[in-house]
PDB file of C-alpha atoms in Angstrom:
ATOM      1  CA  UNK A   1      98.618  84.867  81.621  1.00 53.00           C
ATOM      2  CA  UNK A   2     101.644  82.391  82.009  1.00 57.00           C
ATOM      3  CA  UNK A   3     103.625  81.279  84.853  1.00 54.00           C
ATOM      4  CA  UNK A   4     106.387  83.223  83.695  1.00 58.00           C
ATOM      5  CA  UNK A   5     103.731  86.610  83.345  1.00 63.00           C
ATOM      6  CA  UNK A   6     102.741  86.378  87.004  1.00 72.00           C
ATOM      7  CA  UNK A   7     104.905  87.969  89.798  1.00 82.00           C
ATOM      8  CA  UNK A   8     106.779  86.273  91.841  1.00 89.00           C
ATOM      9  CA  UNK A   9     106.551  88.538  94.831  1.00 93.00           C
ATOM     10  CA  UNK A  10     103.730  87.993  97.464  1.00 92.00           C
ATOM     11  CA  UNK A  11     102.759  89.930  99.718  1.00 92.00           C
ATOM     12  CA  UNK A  12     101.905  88.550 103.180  1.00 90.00           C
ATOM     13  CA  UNK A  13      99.679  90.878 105.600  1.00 88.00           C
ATOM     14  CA  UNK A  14      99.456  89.590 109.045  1.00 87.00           C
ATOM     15  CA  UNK A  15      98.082  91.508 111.765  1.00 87.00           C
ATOM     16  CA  UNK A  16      98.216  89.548 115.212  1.00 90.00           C
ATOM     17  CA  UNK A  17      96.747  90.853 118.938  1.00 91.00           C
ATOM     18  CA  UNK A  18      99.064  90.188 121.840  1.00 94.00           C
ATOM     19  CA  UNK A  19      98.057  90.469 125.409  1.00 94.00           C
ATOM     20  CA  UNK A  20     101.254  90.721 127.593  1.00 96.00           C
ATOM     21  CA  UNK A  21     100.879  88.465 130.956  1.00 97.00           C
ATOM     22  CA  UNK A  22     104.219  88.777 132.092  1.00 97.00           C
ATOM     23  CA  UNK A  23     105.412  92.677 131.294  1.00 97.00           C
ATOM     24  CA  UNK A  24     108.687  91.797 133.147  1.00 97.00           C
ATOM     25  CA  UNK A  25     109.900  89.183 131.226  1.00 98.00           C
ATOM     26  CA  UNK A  26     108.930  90.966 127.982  1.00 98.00           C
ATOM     27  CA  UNK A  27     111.224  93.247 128.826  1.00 98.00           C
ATOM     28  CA  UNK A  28     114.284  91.232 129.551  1.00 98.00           C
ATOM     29  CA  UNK A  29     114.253  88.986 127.033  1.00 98.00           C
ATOM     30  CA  UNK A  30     114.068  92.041 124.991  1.00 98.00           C
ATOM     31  CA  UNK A  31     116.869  93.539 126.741  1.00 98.00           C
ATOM     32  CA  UNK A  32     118.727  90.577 126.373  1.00 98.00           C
ATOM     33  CA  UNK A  33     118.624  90.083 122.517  1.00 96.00           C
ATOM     34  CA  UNK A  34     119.211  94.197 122.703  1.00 97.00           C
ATOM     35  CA  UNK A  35     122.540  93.350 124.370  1.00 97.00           C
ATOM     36  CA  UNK A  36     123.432  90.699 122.422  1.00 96.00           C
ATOM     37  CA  UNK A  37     123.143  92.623 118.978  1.00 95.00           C
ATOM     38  CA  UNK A  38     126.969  92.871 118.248  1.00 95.00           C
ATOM     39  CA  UNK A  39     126.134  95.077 114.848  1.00 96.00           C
ATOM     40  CA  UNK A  40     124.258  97.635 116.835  1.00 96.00           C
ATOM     41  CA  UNK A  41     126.583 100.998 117.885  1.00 96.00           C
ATOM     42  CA  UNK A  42     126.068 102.037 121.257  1.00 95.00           C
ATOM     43  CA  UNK A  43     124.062 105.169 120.774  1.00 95.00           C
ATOM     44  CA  UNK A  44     121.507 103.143 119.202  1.00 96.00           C
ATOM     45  CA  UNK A  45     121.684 100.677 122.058  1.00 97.00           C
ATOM     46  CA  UNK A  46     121.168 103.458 124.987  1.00 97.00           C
ATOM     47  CA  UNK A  47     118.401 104.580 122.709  1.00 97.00           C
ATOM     48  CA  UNK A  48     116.848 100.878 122.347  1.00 97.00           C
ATOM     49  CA  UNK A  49     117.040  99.941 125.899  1.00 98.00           C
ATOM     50  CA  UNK A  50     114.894 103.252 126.818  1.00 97.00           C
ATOM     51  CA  UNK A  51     112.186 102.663 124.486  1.00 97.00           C
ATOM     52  CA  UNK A  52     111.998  98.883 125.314  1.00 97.00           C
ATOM     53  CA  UNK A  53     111.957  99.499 129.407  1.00 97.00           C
ATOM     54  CA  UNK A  54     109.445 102.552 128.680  1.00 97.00           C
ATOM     55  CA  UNK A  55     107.085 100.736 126.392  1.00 96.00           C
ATOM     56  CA  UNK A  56     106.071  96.885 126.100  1.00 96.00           C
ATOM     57  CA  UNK A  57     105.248  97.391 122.577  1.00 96.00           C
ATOM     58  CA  UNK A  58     108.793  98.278 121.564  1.00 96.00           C
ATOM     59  CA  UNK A  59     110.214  95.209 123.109  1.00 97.00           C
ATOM     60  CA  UNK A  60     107.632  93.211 121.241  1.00 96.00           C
ATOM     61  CA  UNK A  61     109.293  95.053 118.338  1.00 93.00           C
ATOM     62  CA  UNK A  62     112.948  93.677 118.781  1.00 93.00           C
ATOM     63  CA  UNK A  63     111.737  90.297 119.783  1.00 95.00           C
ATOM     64  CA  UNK A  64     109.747  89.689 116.711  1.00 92.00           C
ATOM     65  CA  UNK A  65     111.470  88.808 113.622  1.00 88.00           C
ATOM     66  CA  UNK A  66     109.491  88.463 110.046  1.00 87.00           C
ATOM     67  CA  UNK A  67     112.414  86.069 109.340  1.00 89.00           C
ATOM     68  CA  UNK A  68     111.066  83.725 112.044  1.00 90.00           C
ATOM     69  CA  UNK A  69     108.152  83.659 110.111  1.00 89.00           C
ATOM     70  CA  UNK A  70     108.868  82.830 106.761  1.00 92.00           C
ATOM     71  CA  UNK A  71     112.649  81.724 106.983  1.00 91.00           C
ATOM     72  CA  UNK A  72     112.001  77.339 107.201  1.00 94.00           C
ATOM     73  CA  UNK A  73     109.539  77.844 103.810  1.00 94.00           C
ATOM     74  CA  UNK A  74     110.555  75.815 101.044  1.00 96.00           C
ATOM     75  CA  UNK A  75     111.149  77.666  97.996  1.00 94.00           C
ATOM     76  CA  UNK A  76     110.823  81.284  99.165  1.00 93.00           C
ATOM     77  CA  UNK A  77     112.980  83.671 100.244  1.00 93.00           C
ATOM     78  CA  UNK A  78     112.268  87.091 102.267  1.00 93.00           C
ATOM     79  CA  UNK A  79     112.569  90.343  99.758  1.00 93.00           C
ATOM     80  CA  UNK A  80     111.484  92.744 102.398  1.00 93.00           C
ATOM     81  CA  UNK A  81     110.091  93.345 105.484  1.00 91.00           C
ATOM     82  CA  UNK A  82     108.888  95.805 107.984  1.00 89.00           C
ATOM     83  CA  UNK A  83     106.674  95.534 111.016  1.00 88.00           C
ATOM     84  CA  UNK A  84     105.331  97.873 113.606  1.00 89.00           C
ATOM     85  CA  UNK A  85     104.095  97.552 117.016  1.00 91.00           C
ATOM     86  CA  UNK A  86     101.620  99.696 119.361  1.00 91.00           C
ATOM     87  CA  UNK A  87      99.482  99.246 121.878  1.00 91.00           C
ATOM     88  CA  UNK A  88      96.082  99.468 121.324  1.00 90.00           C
ATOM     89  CA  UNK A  89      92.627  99.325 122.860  1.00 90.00           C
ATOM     90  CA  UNK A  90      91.297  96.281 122.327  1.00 88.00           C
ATOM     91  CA  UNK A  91      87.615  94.625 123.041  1.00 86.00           C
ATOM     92  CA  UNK A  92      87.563  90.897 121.922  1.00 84.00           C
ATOM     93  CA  UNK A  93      83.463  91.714 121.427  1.00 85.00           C
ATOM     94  CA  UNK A  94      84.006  94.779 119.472  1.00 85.00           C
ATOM     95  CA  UNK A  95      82.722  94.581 115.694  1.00 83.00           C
ATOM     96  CA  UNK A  96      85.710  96.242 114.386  1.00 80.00           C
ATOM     97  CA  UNK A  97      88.145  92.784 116.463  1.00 79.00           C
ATOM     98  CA  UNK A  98      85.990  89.957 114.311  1.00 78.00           C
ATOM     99  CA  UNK A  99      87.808  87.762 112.393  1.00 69.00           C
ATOM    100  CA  UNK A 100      85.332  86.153 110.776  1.00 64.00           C
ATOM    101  CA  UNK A 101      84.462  89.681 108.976  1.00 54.00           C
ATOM    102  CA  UNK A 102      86.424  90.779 106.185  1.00 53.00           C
ATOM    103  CA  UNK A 103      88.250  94.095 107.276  1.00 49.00           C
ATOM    104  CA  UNK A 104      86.738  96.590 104.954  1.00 51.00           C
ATOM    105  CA  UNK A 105      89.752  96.971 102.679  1.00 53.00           C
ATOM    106  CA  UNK A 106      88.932  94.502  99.901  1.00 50.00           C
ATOM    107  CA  UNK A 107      85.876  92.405  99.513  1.00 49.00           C
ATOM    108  CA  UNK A 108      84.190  90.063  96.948  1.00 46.00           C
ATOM    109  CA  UNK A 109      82.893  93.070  94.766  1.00 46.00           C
ATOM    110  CA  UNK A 110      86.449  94.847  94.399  1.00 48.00           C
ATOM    111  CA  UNK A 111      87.480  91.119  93.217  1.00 48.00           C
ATOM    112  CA  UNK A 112      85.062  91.197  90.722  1.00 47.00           C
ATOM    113  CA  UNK A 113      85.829  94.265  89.583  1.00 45.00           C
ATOM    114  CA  UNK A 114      89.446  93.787  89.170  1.00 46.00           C
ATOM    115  CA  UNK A 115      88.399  90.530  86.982  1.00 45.00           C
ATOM    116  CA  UNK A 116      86.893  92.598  85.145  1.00 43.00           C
ATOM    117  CA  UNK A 117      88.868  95.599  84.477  1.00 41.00           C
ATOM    118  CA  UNK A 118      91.405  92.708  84.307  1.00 39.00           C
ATOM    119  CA  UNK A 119      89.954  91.054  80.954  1.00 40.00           C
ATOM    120  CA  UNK A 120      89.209  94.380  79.452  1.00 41.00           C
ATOM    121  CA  UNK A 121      92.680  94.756  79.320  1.00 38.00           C
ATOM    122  CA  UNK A 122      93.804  91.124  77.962  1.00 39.00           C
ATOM    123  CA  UNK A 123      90.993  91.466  75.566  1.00 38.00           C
ATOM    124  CA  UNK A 124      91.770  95.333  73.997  1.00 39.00           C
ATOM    125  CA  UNK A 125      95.499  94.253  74.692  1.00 38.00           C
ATOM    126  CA  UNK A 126      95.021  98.393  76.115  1.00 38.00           C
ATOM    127  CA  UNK A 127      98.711  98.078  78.200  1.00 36.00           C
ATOM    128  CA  UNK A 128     101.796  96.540  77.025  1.00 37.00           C
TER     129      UNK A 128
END
């Protein structure tokens, strides 16, 4: 397959733990970039400040931005984007927490096996 075959699109899966040290100032500086949002109507604001002063994980939410993450890459530019936040039990010892492990959703053998479901097609030329 060219260049010009491949996709251009990537996908980018990031999955971060946060432990919040300072609830308080989560919380404000959430409520301050809430307050600050001249697009958003009121009714959505009321509802925003709630959820932010009720749960830490919502003001995680409107302080992170995917933008922030990709937005100083050469080259790229950000398609789409959407990002959720929750708290969560979370045991640094735990099996399921390792990061050295992969995750369970794709491994070396489903790799394989896409190579090679991957040339069958080239080589039968089975999809257009």
């Amino acid at each position: 397959m060219t260049t010009s075959e491949t996709s251009r699109y990537v996908r980018l899966r990031v999955e971060l733990v946060l432990e919040i040290g300072e609830p308080a100032s989560l919380t404000g500086a959430a409520l301050e970039r809430i307050a600050s949002d001249e697009y958003m109507p009121e009714e959505e604001r009321a509802h925003a400040e709630s959820a932010v002063r009720e749960d830490e994980a919502e003001a995680v939410a409107y302080l992170v931005d995917p933008f922030d993450l990709v937005g100083d890459v050469p080259g790229v530019d950000l398609a789409q984007a959407s990002w959720t936040s929750e708290q969560i039990d979370y045991d640094p010892d735990a099996e399921e927490w390792d990061l050295d492990e992969e995750d369970g959703e794709y491994d070396a053998a489903d790799e394989d096996a896409d190579a090679a479901e991957s040339d069958d097609v080239d080589a039968g030329g089975g999809r257009p």
